[in-house]
Coordinates of C-alpha atoms in Angstrom, one line a residue:
Chain A
M1 CA 6.2 314.9 1.0
N2 CA 9.2 316.1 3.0
F3 CA 10.8 314.1 5.7
P4 CA 9.5 315.6 9.0
L5 CA 12.9 315.8 10.6
E6 CA 13.9 318.5 8.1
Y7 CA 11.8 320.9 10.2
P8 CA 13.2 322.4 13.3
I9 CA 10.0 321.8 15.3
Y10 CA 10.2 318.0 14.6
Q11 CA 14.0 318.1 15.4
L12 CA 13.0 319.7 18.8
F13 CA 10.4 317.0 19.4
Y14 CA 12.9 314.3 18.5
W15 CA 15.5 315.7 20.8
L16 CA 12.9 316.0 23.6
V17 CA 11.7 312.4 23.5
N18 CA 15.1 310.8 22.7
T19 CA 17.6 312.6 24.8
H20 CA 18.4 310.7 28.0
G21 CA 18.0 312.9 31.0
V22 CA 15.2 315.1 29.6
G23 CA 12.6 312.6 31.0
S24 CA 14.5 312.7 34.3
A25 CA 14.3 316.5 34.2
F26 CA 10.5 316.2 33.8
A27 CA 10.3 313.7 36.6
A28 CA 12.3 315.9 38.9
L29 CA 10.2 318.9 37.9
A30 CA 7.0 317.1 38.7
G31 CA 8.4 315.8 42.1
I32 CA 10.0 319.1 43.2
G33 CA 7.0 321.1 41.8
S34 CA 4.5 319.0 43.7
L35 CA 6.5 319.1 47.0
L36 CA 7.0 322.9 46.7
G37 CA 3.3 323.4 45.9
Y38 CA 2.1 321.4 48.8
F39 CA 4.6 323.0 51.2
L40 CA 3.4 326.5 50.1
T41 CA -0.2 325.4 50.5
L42 CA 0.3 324.3 54.0
R43 CA 2.3 327.4 54.8
H44 CA -0.5 329.5 53.3
I45 CA -3.1 327.8 55.5
R46 CA -1.0 328.1 58.6
A47 CA -0.2 331.7 58.0
A48 CA -3.9 332.9 57.9
K49 CA -4.1 336.1 59.9
D50 CA -7.5 336.3 61.7
D51 CA -9.1 337.0 65.1
P52 CA -7.5 334.3 67.2
G53 CA -10.3 334.4 69.7
E54 CA -12.9 333.3 67.2
V55 CA -12.2 329.6 66.4
Y56 CA -14.4 326.9 64.8
S57 CA -14.2 323.1 65.2
Y58 CA -15.8 322.6 61.8
P59 CA -16.9 324.8 58.9
T60 CA -20.3 325.3 57.3
P61 CA -21.3 327.4 54.3
A62 CA -22.2 330.1 56.7
L63 CA -18.5 330.6 57.3
H64 CA -18.3 332.0 53.8
H65 CA -21.1 334.6 54.2
D66 CA -18.9 337.6 53.7
E67 CA -17.6 336.3 50.4
E68 CA -21.1 335.9 48.9
T69 CA -22.6 339.1 50.2
I70 CA -24.5 340.9 47.5
P71 CA -24.3 344.7 47.8
H72 CA -27.7 346.1 48.6
S73 CA -29.1 349.6 48.3
G74 CA -30.7 351.1 51.3
N75 CA -34.3 350.2 50.3
G76 CA -33.5 346.5 50.2
K77 CA -33.2 346.2 46.4
I78 CA -30.1 344.8 44.8
K79 CA -27.9 347.5 43.3
Chain B
M1 CA -9.2 325.5 72.2
L2 CA -11.2 323.5 69.7
K3 CA -14.3 321.7 71.0
I4 CA -15.5 318.2 70.3
D5 CA -18.8 316.4 70.9
L6 CA -18.4 314.2 74.0
K7 CA -19.6 311.1 72.2
D8 CA -17.2 311.7 69.4
K9 CA -14.4 312.1 71.9
E10 CA -15.3 308.9 73.6
K11 CA -15.4 306.9 70.3
L12 CA -12.8 308.6 68.2
I13 CA -10.1 310.1 70.5
D14 CA -10.1 308.1 73.7
P15 CA -9.3 304.8 72.0
L16 CA -6.2 306.3 70.5
F17 CA -4.8 306.7 74.1
A18 CA -6.1 303.4 75.5
P19 CA -3.5 300.8 76.5
L20 CA -2.6 298.3 73.7
N21 CA -4.8 295.3 74.0
T22 CA -3.8 291.7 73.4
G23 CA -5.5 291.5 70.0
F24 CA -3.6 294.5 68.7
K25 CA -0.3 293.1 70.0
A26 CA -1.0 289.7 68.5
A27 CA -1.9 291.2 65.2
V28 CA 1.2 293.4 65.1
G29 CA 3.4 290.4 66.2
L30 CA 2.0 288.1 63.6
L31 CA 2.3 290.6 60.8
S32 CA 5.8 291.6 61.8
L33 CA 6.8 287.9 61.7
I34 CA 5.5 287.5 58.2
I35 CA 7.3 290.8 57.1
A36 CA 10.5 289.6 58.8
W37 CA 10.4 286.3 56.9
G38 CA 9.7 288.1 53.6
G39 CA 12.5 290.6 54.4
F40 CA 14.9 287.7 55.1
L41 CA 14.1 286.1 51.8
Y42 CA 14.4 289.4 50.0
I43 CA 18.0 289.8 51.4
R44 CA 18.7 286.2 50.2
Q45 CA 17.4 287.2 46.8
L46 CA 19.8 290.2 46.8
F47 CA 22.7 287.9 47.5
Y48 CA 21.8 285.1 45.1
G49 CA 20.1 287.1 42.5
L50 CA 16.7 286.6 40.8
G51 CA 17.6 282.9 40.2
V52 CA 15.9 282.2 43.5
T53 CA 12.6 283.3 42.0
G54 CA 10.5 281.4 39.4
M55 CA 11.6 283.8 36.7
G56 CA 13.8 282.8 33.9
R57 CA 14.0 283.0 30.1
P58 CA 11.5 284.2 28.7
V59 CA 9.6 285.1 31.8
Y60 CA 11.2 288.3 33.1
W61 CA 8.0 289.9 34.6
S62 CA 6.1 287.9 37.0
M63 CA 4.5 287.9 40.5
Y64 CA 6.2 291.1 41.6
I65 CA 4.8 293.0 38.6
V66 CA 1.4 291.4 39.3
N67 CA 1.6 292.7 42.8
F68 CA 2.7 296.1 41.6
V69 CA -0.3 296.5 39.2
F70 CA -2.6 295.0 41.9
F71 CA -1.5 297.4 44.7
I72 CA -1.5 300.4 42.5
G73 CA -5.1 299.4 41.5
I74 CA -6.1 299.1 45.2
S75 CA -4.7 302.6 45.8
H76 CA -7.5 303.9 43.6
A77 CA -9.8 303.1 46.5
G78 CA -9.1 306.1 48.3
T79 CA -8.1 309.3 46.7
L80 CA -10.1 308.7 43.5
I81 CA -13.3 307.5 45.2
S82 CA -13.0 310.1 48.0
A83 CA -12.2 312.9 45.5
I84 CA -15.1 311.9 43.2
L85 CA -17.5 311.8 46.1
R86 CA -16.2 315.1 47.5
V87 CA -16.4 316.9 44.1
T88 CA -20.0 315.6 43.5
G89 CA -21.0 316.7 47.0
A90 CA -22.1 313.2 48.1
E91 CA -22.8 313.8 51.8
W92 CA -22.7 310.1 52.8
R93 CA -19.0 310.0 52.0
R94 CA -18.0 311.7 55.3
P95 CA -17.4 308.7 57.6
I96 CA -15.4 306.7 55.0
T97 CA -13.1 309.2 53.4
R98 CA -10.3 308.8 56.0
V99 CA -10.1 305.0 55.6
A100 CA -10.2 305.4 51.8
E101 CA -7.4 308.0 51.7
A102 CA -5.2 305.9 54.1
I103 CA -5.6 302.8 51.8
T104 CA -4.4 304.9 48.9
V105 CA -1.2 306.0 50.6
F106 CA -0.3 302.6 52.0
A107 CA -1.1 300.7 48.8
L108 CA 1.0 303.1 46.7
L109 CA 3.9 302.7 49.1
I110 CA 3.7 298.9 48.9
G111 CA 3.0 298.9 45.2
S112 CA 6.0 301.1 44.4
L113 CA 8.2 298.9 46.5
Q114 CA 7.4 295.9 44.2
I115 CA 9.4 297.5 41.4
I116 CA 12.5 297.7 43.6
I117 CA 11.9 294.1 44.7
D118 CA 11.6 293.1 41.1
M119 CA 15.0 294.6 40.2
G120 CA 17.8 292.1 40.5
R121 CA 20.1 295.0 40.9
P122 CA 18.2 297.7 42.9
D123 CA 21.4 299.7 43.0
R124 CA 20.7 300.5 39.4
L125 CA 17.4 302.2 40.2
P126 CA 18.9 305.7 40.0
F127 CA 19.8 305.0 36.4
T128 CA 16.1 305.0 35.5
L129 CA 15.9 308.5 36.8
I130 CA 19.3 309.8 35.5
Y131 CA 19.0 308.4 32.0
G132 CA 15.2 308.6 31.7
R133 CA 13.9 309.4 28.2
L134 CA 10.5 310.9 27.6
Q135 CA 9.6 308.3 24.9
S136 CA 9.6 305.6 27.6
P137 CA 6.3 304.8 29.4
I138 CA 8.5 303.8 32.4
I139 CA 9.4 307.5 32.9
W140 CA 5.8 308.5 32.5
D141 CA 5.0 306.0 35.2
I142 CA 7.7 307.4 37.5
I143 CA 6.2 310.9 37.0
S144 CA 2.6 309.9 37.5
V145 CA 3.2 307.6 40.5
T146 CA 5.4 310.2 42.2
M147 CA 2.7 312.9 41.6
Y148 CA 0.0 310.6 42.8
L149 CA 1.9 309.5 46.0
L150 CA 2.8 313.1 46.9
G151 CA -0.8 314.3 46.1
S152 CA -2.4 311.4 48.1
V153 CA -0.2 312.1 51.1
T154 CA -1.3 315.8 51.0
Y155 CA -4.9 314.9 50.3
L156 CA -4.8 312.6 53.4
F157 CA -3.1 315.2 55.5
L158 CA -5.2 318.3 54.6
P159 CA -8.4 317.0 56.2
L160 CA -6.4 315.4 59.0
M161 CA -4.9 318.7 60.1
P162 CA -8.0 320.1 62.0
D163 CA -8.5 316.6 63.6
L164 CA -4.9 316.7 64.8
A165 CA -5.6 320.1 66.4
I166 CA -8.8 318.7 68.0
I167 CA -6.8 315.8 69.4
R168 CA -4.1 318.2 70.6
D169 CA -6.7 320.2 72.5
N170 CA -8.7 317.3 73.8
M171 CA -6.3 314.5 74.6
P172 CA -6.3 313.0 78.1
E173 CA -4.1 314.7 80.6
N174 CA -2.2 311.6 81.3
A175 CA -1.2 311.2 77.6
P176 CA 2.5 310.5 77.1
N177 CA 4.6 313.6 76.4
W178 CA 5.8 312.3 73.0
R179 CA 2.1 312.0 71.9
K180 CA 1.5 315.6 73.0
K181 CA 4.5 316.8 71.0
F182 CA 3.5 314.5 68.1
Y183 CA 0.1 316.0 67.6
T184 CA 1.2 319.5 68.3
I185 CA 3.9 319.4 65.7
L186 CA 1.6 317.6 63.1
A187 CA -1.3 320.1 63.7
L188 CA 1.0 322.8 62.2
G189 CA -0.4 325.4 64.5
W190 CA -4.0 324.9 63.4
R191 CA -6.3 327.1 65.3
G192 CA -9.5 326.8 63.3
T193 CA -9.9 330.5 62.6
R194 CA -12.3 331.6 59.8
E195 CA -9.6 332.4 57.4
Q196 CA -7.8 329.1 58.0
W197 CA -11.0 327.1 57.3
I198 CA -11.6 329.1 54.1
R199 CA -8.1 328.4 52.9
L200 CA -8.2 324.8 53.9
E201 CA -11.5 324.2 52.2
K202 CA -10.1 325.8 49.0
A203 CA -7.0 323.6 49.2
I204 CA -9.1 320.4 49.7
A205 CA -11.4 321.4 46.8
F206 CA -8.5 322.0 44.5
M207 CA -6.8 318.8 45.5
A208 CA -10.0 316.8 45.0
V209 CA -10.2 318.1 41.4
F210 CA -6.5 317.8 40.7
I211 CA -6.1 314.2 42.0
I212 CA -8.8 312.7 39.7
P213 CA -6.9 313.1 36.4
V214 CA -3.6 312.1 38.2
A215 CA -5.2 308.9 39.5
V216 CA -6.6 308.1 36.0
S217 CA -3.2 308.8 34.5
V218 CA -1.5 306.4 36.9
H219 CA -3.3 303.3 35.9
S220 CA -3.6 304.3 32.3
I221 CA 0.2 304.6 32.1
I222 CA 0.7 301.3 33.9
S223 CA -1.4 299.7 31.2
W224 CA 0.5 301.5 28.5
I225 CA 3.8 300.0 29.8
L226 CA 2.2 296.8 28.6
A227 CA 0.1 298.0 25.7
S228 CA 2.9 300.0 24.0
T229 CA 4.8 296.8 23.4
L230 CA 4.0 294.4 20.6
Q231 CA 3.7 291.4 23.0
P232 CA 0.8 289.2 22.2
G233 CA -2.2 289.9 24.4
W234 CA -0.9 293.3 25.6
H235 CA -1.0 295.4 22.4
S236 CA -4.5 296.6 23.0
T237 CA -6.1 300.1 22.7
I238 CA -8.6 299.4 25.5
F239 CA -6.0 298.5 28.1
G240 CA -6.0 302.1 29.6
P241 CA -9.7 302.3 30.5
Y242 CA -9.8 298.5 31.3
F243 CA -7.1 299.0 33.9
V244 CA -8.7 302.2 35.3
I245 CA -12.1 300.4 35.7
G246 CA -10.4 297.4 37.3
A247 CA -8.5 299.7 39.6
I248 CA -11.6 301.5 40.9
F249 CA -13.4 298.2 41.1
S250 CA -10.7 296.5 43.3
G251 CA -10.3 299.8 45.2
I252 CA -14.0 299.7 46.3
G253 CA -13.6 296.1 47.3
A254 CA -10.6 297.0 49.5
L255 CA -12.5 299.9 50.9
F256 CA -15.5 297.7 51.9
I257 CA -13.2 295.3 53.7
A258 CA -11.2 298.0 55.4
M259 CA -14.1 300.1 56.5
T260 CA -15.9 297.0 57.9
A261 CA -12.8 296.0 59.8
V262 CA -12.5 299.5 61.3
R263 CA -16.2 299.6 62.0
K264 CA -16.1 296.3 63.8
V265 CA -12.8 296.6 65.7
L266 CA -13.2 300.3 66.8
G267 CA -17.0 299.9 67.4
L268 CA -18.0 302.7 64.9
E269 CA -21.4 301.2 64.1
N270 CA -23.0 304.6 64.8
Y271 CA -20.8 306.4 62.3
I272 CA -20.4 304.0 59.4
L273 CA -24.1 303.2 58.6
Q274 CA -26.0 301.0 56.1
R275 CA -26.3 304.1 54.0
Q276 CA -22.6 304.1 53.2
Y277 CA -22.8 300.4 52.3
R278 CA -25.8 300.8 50.1
N279 CA -24.5 303.8 48.1
L280 CA -21.0 302.4 47.7
G281 CA -22.6 299.0 46.9
L282 CA -24.4 300.6 43.9
L283 CA -21.1 302.0 42.6
F284 CA -19.6 298.5 43.2
I285 CA -22.3 296.8 41.0
T286 CA -21.8 299.4 38.3
M287 CA -18.0 298.7 38.3
N288 CA -18.6 295.0 38.3
A289 CA -20.8 295.2 35.2
L290 CA -18.2 297.5 33.5
W291 CA -15.4 295.1 34.3
F292 CA -17.3 292.2 32.6
Y293 CA -17.9 294.4 29.6
F294 CA -14.3 295.3 29.3
T295 CA -13.0 291.8 29.9
F296 CA -15.4 290.5 27.2
A297 CA -14.4 293.2 24.8
E298 CA -10.7 292.7 25.4
N299 CA -10.8 288.9 24.8
L300 CA -13.3 289.2 21.9
G301 CA -10.7 291.2 20.0
L302 CA -8.1 288.4 20.5
A303 CA -10.6 285.7 19.6
T304 CA -11.9 287.2 16.4
G305 CA -8.4 288.4 15.3
Q306 CA -7.1 284.8 15.2
Q307 CA -3.6 286.1 15.0
S308 CA -1.1 283.3 15.1
Y309 CA 1.0 284.9 17.8
E310 CA -2.0 286.0 20.0
M311 CA -4.2 283.0 19.8
P312 CA -1.9 280.8 22.0
V313 CA -2.2 283.4 24.8
L314 CA -6.0 283.4 24.6
A315 CA -6.1 279.6 24.3
A316 CA -3.8 279.3 27.4
K317 CA -6.3 281.3 29.3
L318 CA -9.5 279.7 28.0
W319 CA -8.6 276.1 28.1
G320 CA -4.8 275.8 28.6
T321 CA -2.3 276.2 31.4
F322 CA -4.0 279.4 32.7
A323 CA -7.6 278.2 32.5
P324 CA -7.9 277.5 36.2
T325 CA -6.8 281.1 37.2
F326 CA -8.8 282.6 34.3
W327 CA -12.1 280.8 35.1
L328 CA -11.6 281.2 38.8
M329 CA -11.4 284.9 38.2
V330 CA -14.6 284.9 36.1
A331 CA -16.3 282.7 38.7
L332 CA -15.3 285.1 41.6
M333 CA -16.5 288.2 39.7
A334 CA -19.8 286.5 38.7
G335 CA -20.2 285.3 42.4
A336 CA -19.6 288.9 43.6
F337 CA -22.2 290.2 41.1
F338 CA -24.7 287.5 42.3
I339 CA -24.2 288.3 46.0
L340 CA -24.6 292.0 45.3
V341 CA -27.6 291.8 43.1
V342 CA -29.7 288.6 43.6
P343 CA -30.4 288.8 47.4
S344 CA -32.0 292.2 47.0
W345 CA -34.7 290.7 44.8
L346 CA -35.8 288.3 47.5
P347 CA -38.8 289.2 49.6
P348 CA -37.7 290.4 53.1
Q349 CA -37.4 287.9 56.0
K350 CA -39.1 285.0 54.2
T351 CA -36.2 282.5 54.7
K352 CA -33.5 282.2 57.3
L353 CA -30.0 280.8 57.3
R354 CA -31.0 277.4 58.6
Y355 CA -32.9 276.8 55.3
G356 CA -29.9 278.1 53.2
L357 CA -27.8 274.9 53.1
P358 CA -30.8 272.5 52.5
I359 CA -31.9 274.8 49.6
A360 CA -28.4 274.9 48.3
S361 CA -28.1 271.1 48.4
T362 CA -31.5 270.6 46.8
I363 CA -30.7 273.0 43.9
T364 CA -27.3 271.3 43.4
A365 CA -28.8 267.8 43.5
F366 CA -31.5 268.9 41.1
M367 CA -28.9 270.3 38.7
L368 CA -26.9 267.1 39.0
V369 CA -29.9 264.9 38.1
V370 CA -30.7 267.1 35.1
L371 CA -27.1 266.9 34.0
L372 CA -26.9 263.1 34.3
A373 CA -30.2 262.6 32.5
T374 CA -29.0 264.8 29.7
V375 CA -25.8 262.8 29.3
R376 CA -27.6 259.4 29.4
M377 CA -30.4 260.3 26.9
V378 CA -28.2 261.9 24.3
P379 CA -30.2 262.6 21.2
S380 CA -28.4 262.1 17.9
S381 CA -28.2 265.9 17.4
L382 CA -26.1 266.2 20.6
L383 CA -23.7 263.4 20.1
F384 CA -20.8 265.5 21.0
L385 CA -22.0 265.2 24.6
Q386 CA -20.7 261.6 24.6
T387 CA -17.2 262.9 24.4
I388 CA -17.5 264.7 27.7
T389 CA -14.7 263.7 30.0
A390 CA -15.0 263.0 33.7
R391 CA -12.9 266.1 34.4
T392 CA -15.3 268.3 32.5
V393 CA -18.3 266.8 34.4
L394 CA -16.4 267.6 37.6
W395 CA -15.9 271.2 36.6
V396 CA -19.5 271.6 35.6
L397 CA -20.6 270.1 38.9
L398 CA -18.3 272.4 40.8
V399 CA -19.7 275.5 39.1
L400 CA -23.3 274.2 39.7
A401 CA -22.5 273.5 43.3
I402 CA -21.2 277.1 43.8
I403 CA -24.3 278.5 42.1
G404 CA -26.5 276.3 44.4
I405 CA -24.7 277.4 47.5
L406 CA -24.8 281.0 46.6
A407 CA -28.5 280.6 45.8
G408 CA -29.0 278.9 49.2
F409 CA -27.2 281.6 51.0
S410 CA -29.1 284.4 49.3
A411 CA -31.5 284.8 52.2
W412 CA -28.6 285.1 54.6
F413 CA -27.0 287.7 52.3
K414 CA -30.2 289.6 52.2
S415 CA -30.5 289.7 56.0
N416 CA -26.8 290.5 56.5
P417 CA -26.0 293.1 53.8
I418 CA -22.7 294.2 55.4
A419 CA -21.4 290.7 55.6
A420 CA -22.6 290.2 52.0
K421 CA -20.6 293.2 50.8
V422 CA -17.5 291.9 52.6
V423 CA -17.8 288.4 51.0
A424 CA -18.4 290.0 47.6
S425 CA -15.4 292.4 48.1
T426 CA -13.1 289.5 49.1
F427 CA -14.2 287.7 45.9
V428 CA -13.4 290.9 43.9
V429 CA -10.0 291.6 45.5
I430 CA -8.9 288.0 44.9
G431 CA -10.4 288.1 41.4
M432 CA -8.6 291.3 40.6
W433 CA -5.2 289.9 41.7
L434 CA -5.9 286.9 39.4
E435 CA -6.9 289.3 36.6
R436 CA -3.4 291.0 36.9
W437 CA -1.9 287.5 36.9
N438 CA -3.9 286.5 33.8
I439 CA -2.7 289.6 32.0
V440 CA 1.0 289.5 32.9
I441 CA 1.9 285.8 33.0
P442 CA 0.2 284.2 29.9
T443 CA 1.9 286.8 27.7
T444 CA 5.4 286.6 29.3
T445 CA 5.2 282.8 28.9
H446 CA 4.1 283.1 25.2
P447 CA 6.4 285.8 23.8
M448 CA 6.3 286.7 20.2
L449 CA 10.0 286.0 19.2
A450 CA 11.4 283.6 21.8
A451 CA 10.4 280.0 22.6
Y452 CA 7.5 279.5 25.0
G453 CA 8.3 279.0 28.6
S454 CA 6.5 278.3 31.9
Y455 CA 6.4 279.9 35.3
T456 CA 5.7 278.8 38.8
P457 CA 6.3 281.2 41.6
S458 CA 9.0 280.2 44.1
L459 CA 8.8 280.3 47.9
T460 CA 10.7 283.6 47.8
E461 CA 8.0 285.3 45.6
I462 CA 5.1 283.8 47.6
S463 CA 6.7 284.9 50.9
I464 CA 7.5 288.4 49.7
T465 CA 3.9 288.7 48.4
A466 CA 2.6 287.6 51.8
A467 CA 5.0 290.1 53.4
S468 CA 3.7 292.9 51.2
V469 CA 0.1 292.2 52.1
A470 CA 1.2 292.0 55.8
G471 CA 3.1 295.3 55.5
F472 CA 0.0 296.9 54.0
V473 CA -2.3 295.7 56.9
L474 CA 0.3 296.6 59.5
M475 CA 0.6 300.2 58.3
F476 CA -3.2 300.4 58.4
I477 CA -3.4 299.0 61.9
V478 CA -0.6 301.3 63.3
F479 CA -2.0 304.4 61.5
F480 CA -5.4 304.0 63.0
K481 CA -3.9 303.5 66.5
L482 CA -2.4 307.0 66.1
F483 CA -5.0 308.9 64.1
P484 CA -8.8 308.9 64.2
A485 CA -10.4 306.5 61.6
I486 CA -13.2 309.0 60.9
S487 CA -12.8 312.7 60.1
I488 CA -14.1 314.3 63.3
W489 CA -14.7 317.7 61.8
E490 CA -16.4 316.4 58.7
I491 CA -18.8 314.3 60.8
A492 CA -19.6 317.4 62.9
E493 CA -20.1 319.5 59.8
G494 CA -22.3 316.8 58.3
R495 CA -24.5 316.7 61.4
V496 CA -25.1 320.4 61.3
M497 CA -25.8 320.3 57.5
E498 CA -28.3 317.4 58.0
Q499 CA -30.0 319.3 60.8
A500 CA -30.3 322.4 58.7
Q501 CA -31.7 320.4 55.8
S502 CA -34.3 318.7 58.1
I503 CA -35.7 322.1 58.9
V504 CA -36.5 322.7 55.3
V505 CA -40.0 321.4 54.5
I506 CA -40.5 320.3 51.0
P507 CA -44.1 321.0 50.0
Q508 CA -46.2 318.2 48.4
P509 CA -46.9 318.6 44.7
E510 CA -50.2 320.4 43.9
A511 CA -53.0 318.0 43.2
S512 CA -54.3 318.4 39.7
G513 CA -57.6 317.2 38.5
D514 CA -61.2 318.3 37.9

């Protein structure tokens, strides 16, 4: 059996887990990625364009009625 | 302008703008004093080094690490429980999610702080980030705790956003200007349009699913920091699930205490009902049973392995230096299980509190007589009983007395289920802190390669621990002076859903027969 570190893929794994700073990069990536994701989510919610006159204090499943509309033919049967 | 039910406004918004009462001021003052004392001793520790603690060769991890594991465990109260209940569509969750999510954020902040306190040279903290290597569970921990903290803050904030807008639109006209600006800024321009609700609901649903594996990873990784070493008592494959189960268990305990305090202090008896206590109580009993299973399995492995370096750790816990904390932990958990389960078997309203103590005393006296009779009339097959020491007899009597008292109070627990849950939760929270102690300290005092040592916490460590608990409670009190303790829109939504469901008539099953 060959020694695993002869193979480039294992050399890459070895480098990944043993090089100082790579873990830091992952930590930074997780932190910055999370912050960016949450910021964009809040921005996305805030930026929703809609009829400003129609506001609701709470949602119900009825709020989603348009999304679940099944196209009907004229005679009442599902297309 | 967003509307709110008048009763909800009176109970959930108006108290936020009421003048500070004496109780609030006294609580904040007392907690601030405890924090100030802890802060002073921490500064002293910075100047004089960790020599002011009870730590020393070979004990380098002690009370601060116990606190770290404990608080991170408590943090599972909120986000994980709230997320699981949200994902599974448990309607009864609505009044308790806000309290649960707040516990998570504050416990995580206090828990993470313990690591900095534990560092003799906190100025070296950036090194763990700069030179972090992926092979180290410490860096996994930094990644998972960071993600959990940021995720929990977001998960607390998302459902809070519509409530902030409701407060913005319905606060009293004489509210201070800074409060008006505060809620307007934090509401992030929420108007409650259809598209905004749809986007918010999607974000909350995503976060609820996302946060569950992150929460599980947090406590698993904390356990792996211990389990990935070869230290006796830590090198265990079941540490991950054992820690996660313990975290959820202590989290539910903290949630029971916090939601009862909020219910009592803010007068929310019409929002947080018996239903929440009953359903969460069932989850609590399940976690209690699982905790016993894992504790047994963990120690069974050590006992049957009989490894020369692991047995001293187990012996220290079972009958050595750490026996009092180990058996107190077991007794508290067993007591909690008793309080949660046994009273429900009693017939309703048969006995009252005034009979509780006499019954307890009678049972204790009866057990005492049986014990004495057994010791006096020792048959030859039980000669080992003659070697029983006075100390052993006292311990047995103590345990019997506790059982007797719990049995005597069962009727009271039955008629006061909320108080019973709080007593059981207090047992569990103390028991879980002791569990962390029993995991960390016996191993650090019985290392594999160095000579055995001993550990007694110093005044500095005890004071900083008290200050940490005070800090947690203070954040909780101040938060709920600024924000509603119950999600206003979720309650309103729940009412409408309940009303709609009550219209649906479920037909009886068709009678079958001849």
